[in-house]
Tab-separated table of C-alpha atoms in Angstrom:
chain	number	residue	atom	x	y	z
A	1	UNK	CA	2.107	-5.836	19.991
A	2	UNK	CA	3.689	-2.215	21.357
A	3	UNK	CA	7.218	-2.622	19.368
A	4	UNK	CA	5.578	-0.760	16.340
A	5	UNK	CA	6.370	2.657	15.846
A	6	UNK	CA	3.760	4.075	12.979
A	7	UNK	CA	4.596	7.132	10.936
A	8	UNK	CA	1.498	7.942	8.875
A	9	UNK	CA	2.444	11.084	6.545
A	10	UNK	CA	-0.463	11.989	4.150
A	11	UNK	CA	-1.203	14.846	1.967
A	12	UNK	CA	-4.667	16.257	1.848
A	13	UNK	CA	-5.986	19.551	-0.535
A	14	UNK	CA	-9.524	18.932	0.153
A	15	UNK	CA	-9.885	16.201	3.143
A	16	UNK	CA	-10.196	13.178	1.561
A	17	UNK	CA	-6.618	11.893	2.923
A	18	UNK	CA	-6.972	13.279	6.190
A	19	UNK	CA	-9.725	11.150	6.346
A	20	UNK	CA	-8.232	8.164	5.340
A	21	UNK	CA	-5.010	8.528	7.311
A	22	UNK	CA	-7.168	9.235	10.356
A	23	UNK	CA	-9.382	6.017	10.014
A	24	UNK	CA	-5.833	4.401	9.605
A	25	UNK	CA	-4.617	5.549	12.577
A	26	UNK	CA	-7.550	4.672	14.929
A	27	UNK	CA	-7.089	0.932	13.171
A	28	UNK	CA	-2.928	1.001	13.865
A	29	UNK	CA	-3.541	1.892	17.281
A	30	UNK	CA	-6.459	-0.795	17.923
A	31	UNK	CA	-3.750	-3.457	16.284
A	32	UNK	CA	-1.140	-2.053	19.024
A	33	UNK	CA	0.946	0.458	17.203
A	34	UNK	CA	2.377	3.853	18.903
A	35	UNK	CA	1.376	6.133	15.621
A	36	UNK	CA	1.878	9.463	15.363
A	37	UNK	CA	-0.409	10.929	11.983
A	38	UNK	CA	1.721	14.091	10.427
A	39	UNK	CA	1.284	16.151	7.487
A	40	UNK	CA	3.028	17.351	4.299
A	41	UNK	CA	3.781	20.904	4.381
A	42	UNK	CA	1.580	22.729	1.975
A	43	UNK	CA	3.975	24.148	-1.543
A	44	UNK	CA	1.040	26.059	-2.917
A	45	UNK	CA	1.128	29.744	-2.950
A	46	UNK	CA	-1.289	30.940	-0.150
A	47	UNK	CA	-3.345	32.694	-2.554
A	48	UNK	CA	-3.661	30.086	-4.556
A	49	UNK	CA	-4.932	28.118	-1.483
A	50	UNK	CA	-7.169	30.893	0.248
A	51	UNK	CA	-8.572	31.286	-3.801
A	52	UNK	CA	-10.441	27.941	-3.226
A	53	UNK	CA	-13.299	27.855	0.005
A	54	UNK	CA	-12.740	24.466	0.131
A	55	UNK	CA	-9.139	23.646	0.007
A	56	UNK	CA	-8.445	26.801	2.515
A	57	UNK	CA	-11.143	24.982	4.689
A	58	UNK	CA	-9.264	21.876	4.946
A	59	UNK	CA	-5.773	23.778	5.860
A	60	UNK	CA	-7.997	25.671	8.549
A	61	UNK	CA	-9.463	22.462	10.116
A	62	UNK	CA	-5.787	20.680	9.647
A	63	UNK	CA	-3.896	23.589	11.435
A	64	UNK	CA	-3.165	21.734	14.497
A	65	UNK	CA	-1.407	18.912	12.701
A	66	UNK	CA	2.096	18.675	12.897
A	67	UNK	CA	3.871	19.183	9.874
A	68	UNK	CA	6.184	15.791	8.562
A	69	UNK	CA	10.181	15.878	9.177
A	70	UNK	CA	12.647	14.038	8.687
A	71	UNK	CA	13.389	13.123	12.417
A	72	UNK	CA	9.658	11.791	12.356
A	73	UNK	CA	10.857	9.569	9.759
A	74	UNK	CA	13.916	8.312	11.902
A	75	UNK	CA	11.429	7.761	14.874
A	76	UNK	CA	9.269	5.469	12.875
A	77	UNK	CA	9.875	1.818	11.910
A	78	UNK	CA	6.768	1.510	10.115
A	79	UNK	CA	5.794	4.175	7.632
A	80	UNK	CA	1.813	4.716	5.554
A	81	UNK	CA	1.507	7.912	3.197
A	82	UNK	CA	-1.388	9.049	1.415
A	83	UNK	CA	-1.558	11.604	-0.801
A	84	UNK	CA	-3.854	12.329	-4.073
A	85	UNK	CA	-2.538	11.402	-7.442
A	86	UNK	CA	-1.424	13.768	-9.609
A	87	UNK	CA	-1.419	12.913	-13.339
A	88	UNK	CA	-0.684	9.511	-12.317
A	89	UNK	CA	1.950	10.360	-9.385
A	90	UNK	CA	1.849	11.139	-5.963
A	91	UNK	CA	1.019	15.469	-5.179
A	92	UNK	CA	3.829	17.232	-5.368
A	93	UNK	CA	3.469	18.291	-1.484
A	94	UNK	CA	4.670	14.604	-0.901
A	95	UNK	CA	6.997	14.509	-3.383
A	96	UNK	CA	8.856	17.765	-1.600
A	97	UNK	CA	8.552	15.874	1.638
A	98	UNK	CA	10.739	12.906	0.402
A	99	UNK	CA	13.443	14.664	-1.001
A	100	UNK	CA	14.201	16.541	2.103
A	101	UNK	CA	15.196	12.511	3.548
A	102	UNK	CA	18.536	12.426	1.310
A	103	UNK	CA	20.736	12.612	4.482
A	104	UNK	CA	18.460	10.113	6.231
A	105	UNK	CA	18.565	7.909	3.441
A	106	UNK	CA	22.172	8.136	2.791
A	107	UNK	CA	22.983	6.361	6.795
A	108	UNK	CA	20.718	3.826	5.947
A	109	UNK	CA	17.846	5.191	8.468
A	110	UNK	CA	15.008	4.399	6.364
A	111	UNK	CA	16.086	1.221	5.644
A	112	UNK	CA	14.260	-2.450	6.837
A	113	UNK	CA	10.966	-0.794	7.933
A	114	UNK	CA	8.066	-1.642	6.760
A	115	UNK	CA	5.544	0.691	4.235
A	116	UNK	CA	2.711	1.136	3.044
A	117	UNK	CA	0.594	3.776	0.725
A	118	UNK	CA	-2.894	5.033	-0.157
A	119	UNK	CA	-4.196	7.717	-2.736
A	120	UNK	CA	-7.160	9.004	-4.037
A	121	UNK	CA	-8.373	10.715	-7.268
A	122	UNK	CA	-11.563	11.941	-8.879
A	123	UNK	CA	-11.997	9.517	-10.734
A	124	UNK	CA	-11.222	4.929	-10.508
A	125	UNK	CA	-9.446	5.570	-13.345
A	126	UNK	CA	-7.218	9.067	-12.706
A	127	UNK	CA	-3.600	7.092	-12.126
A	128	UNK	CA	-4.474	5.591	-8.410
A	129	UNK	CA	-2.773	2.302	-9.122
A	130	UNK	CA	0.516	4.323	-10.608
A	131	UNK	CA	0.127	7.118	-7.779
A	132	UNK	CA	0.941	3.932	-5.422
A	133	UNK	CA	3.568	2.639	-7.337
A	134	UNK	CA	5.289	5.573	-7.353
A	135	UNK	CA	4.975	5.881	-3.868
A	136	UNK	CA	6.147	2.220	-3.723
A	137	UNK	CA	9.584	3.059	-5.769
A	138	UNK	CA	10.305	5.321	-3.517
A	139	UNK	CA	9.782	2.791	-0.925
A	140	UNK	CA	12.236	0.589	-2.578
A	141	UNK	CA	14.775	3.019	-2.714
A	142	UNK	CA	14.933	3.658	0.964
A	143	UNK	CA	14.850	-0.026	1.474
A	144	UNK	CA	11.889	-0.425	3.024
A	145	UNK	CA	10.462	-3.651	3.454
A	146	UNK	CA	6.673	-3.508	1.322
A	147	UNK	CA	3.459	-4.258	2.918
A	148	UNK	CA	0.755	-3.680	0.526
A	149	UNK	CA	-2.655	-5.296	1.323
A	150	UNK	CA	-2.755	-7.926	-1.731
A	151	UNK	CA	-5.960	-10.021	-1.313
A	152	UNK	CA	-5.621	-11.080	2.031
A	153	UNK	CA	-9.120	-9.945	2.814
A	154	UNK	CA	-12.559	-10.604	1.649
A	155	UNK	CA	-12.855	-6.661	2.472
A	156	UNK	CA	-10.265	-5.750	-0.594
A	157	UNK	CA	-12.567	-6.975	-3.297
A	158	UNK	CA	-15.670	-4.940	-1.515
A	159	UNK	CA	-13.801	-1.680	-2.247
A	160	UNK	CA	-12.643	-2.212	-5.373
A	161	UNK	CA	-10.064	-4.695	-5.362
A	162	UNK	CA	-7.281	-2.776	-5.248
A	163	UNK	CA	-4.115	-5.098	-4.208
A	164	UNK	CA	-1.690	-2.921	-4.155
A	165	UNK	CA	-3.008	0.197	-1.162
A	166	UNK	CA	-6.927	1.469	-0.714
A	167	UNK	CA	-7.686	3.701	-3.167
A	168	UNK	CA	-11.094	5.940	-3.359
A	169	UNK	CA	-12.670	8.361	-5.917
A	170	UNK	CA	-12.457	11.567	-3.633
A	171	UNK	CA	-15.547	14.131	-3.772
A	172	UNK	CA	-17.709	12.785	-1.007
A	173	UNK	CA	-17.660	10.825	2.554
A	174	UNK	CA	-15.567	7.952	3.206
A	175	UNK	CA	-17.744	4.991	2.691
A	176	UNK	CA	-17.852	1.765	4.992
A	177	UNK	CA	-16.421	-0.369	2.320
A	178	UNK	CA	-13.514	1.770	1.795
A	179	UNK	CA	-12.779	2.408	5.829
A	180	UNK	CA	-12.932	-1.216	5.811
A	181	UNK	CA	-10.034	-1.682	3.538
A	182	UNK	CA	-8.129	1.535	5.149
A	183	UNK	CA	-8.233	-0.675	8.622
A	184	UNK	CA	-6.967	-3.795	7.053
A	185	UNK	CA	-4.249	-2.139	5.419
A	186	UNK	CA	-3.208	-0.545	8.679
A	187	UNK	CA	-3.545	-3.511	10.742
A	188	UNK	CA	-1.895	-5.767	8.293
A	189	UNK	CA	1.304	-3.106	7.910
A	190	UNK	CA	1.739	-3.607	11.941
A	191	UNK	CA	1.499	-6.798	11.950
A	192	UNK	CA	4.301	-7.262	9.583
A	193	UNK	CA	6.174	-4.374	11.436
A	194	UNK	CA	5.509	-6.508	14.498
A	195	UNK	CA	7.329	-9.030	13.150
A	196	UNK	CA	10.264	-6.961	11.652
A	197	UNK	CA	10.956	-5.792	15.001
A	198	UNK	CA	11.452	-9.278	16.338
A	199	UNK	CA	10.212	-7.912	19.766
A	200	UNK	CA	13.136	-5.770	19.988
A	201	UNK	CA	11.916	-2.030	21.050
């Protein structure tokens, strides 16, 4: 490995995605990626954030991450987002990231790299699966070559056999199951970035 270059961009009110794009990150890196783990800039009014002790928590603790641009995004050949779902699509947050990468997009700088996604909700059943897709339609419209985990893993069916990105029901602690998925989702996206690059740097 060492030709991967692994943008992970999440979106995180509460922590849960923080989390997950951290345990990603630690896997990427293990697997032989250069990764660089950036945030979403938060499009909530600040009262509306500092109105909620948990979600202004999470923005405290998260202060020292840089926030996602587009020349992140041109750095990268290998991209993983997370972000919650919301009613069924990805947070707005990421969804005002993305459309700042129209110039990017338009020279054909997003294009050939492999992606990636993960989401959460409250609930197994609050749009996960469509949260990804979405994510993944964007994907396609950059170009982007898709790596989602499928069942390539005994460890996909132990979280909740998910095929198409790890999904969890936010409100508490990662469990192992889940970080288990997270790191084979991770180290399966390098590998097939790995191979993309063809060894060139």
């Amino acid at each position: 490995m060492g030709n991967v270059r692994l943008l992970i961009v999440y979106y995180s009110t509460y922590g849960t995605n923080h989390a997950m794009a951290e345990t990603a990150a630690e896997a990427a890196r293990e697997a032989g990626a250069e990764v660089r783990v950036v945030k979403c800039r938060e499009t909530a009014p600040e009262g509306v954030v500092n109105g909620q002790d948990a979600w202004r928590a999470q923005a405290e603790r998260t202060a020292h991450v840089p926030e996602a641009t587009p020349d992140d995004m041109a750095w990268a050949n290998a991209y993983l987002f997370s972000a919650p779902t919301r009613y069924g699509v990805m947070a707005s947050q990421m969804r005002a990231f993305i459309d700042t990468l129209g110039p990017l997009w338009a020279e054909g700088k997003l294009a050939n790299k492999a992606a990636s996604a993960m989401t959460s909700a409250q609930n197994p059943h609050g749009g996960q699966e469509t949260t990804l897709l979405s994510m993944y339609v964007t994907f396609m419209h950059f170009g982007c070559v898709l790596v989602p985990p499928g069942y390539t893993d005994p460890v996909i069916y132990a979280s909740g056999g998910n095929p198409y990105g790890t999904t969890f029901s936010a409100g508490k602690p990662l469990d192992d199951a889940t970080k288990a998925s997270i790191r084979h989702q991770a180290t399966r996206l390098v590998q097939v970035a790995e191979q993309l690059a063809g060894g060139a740097s």
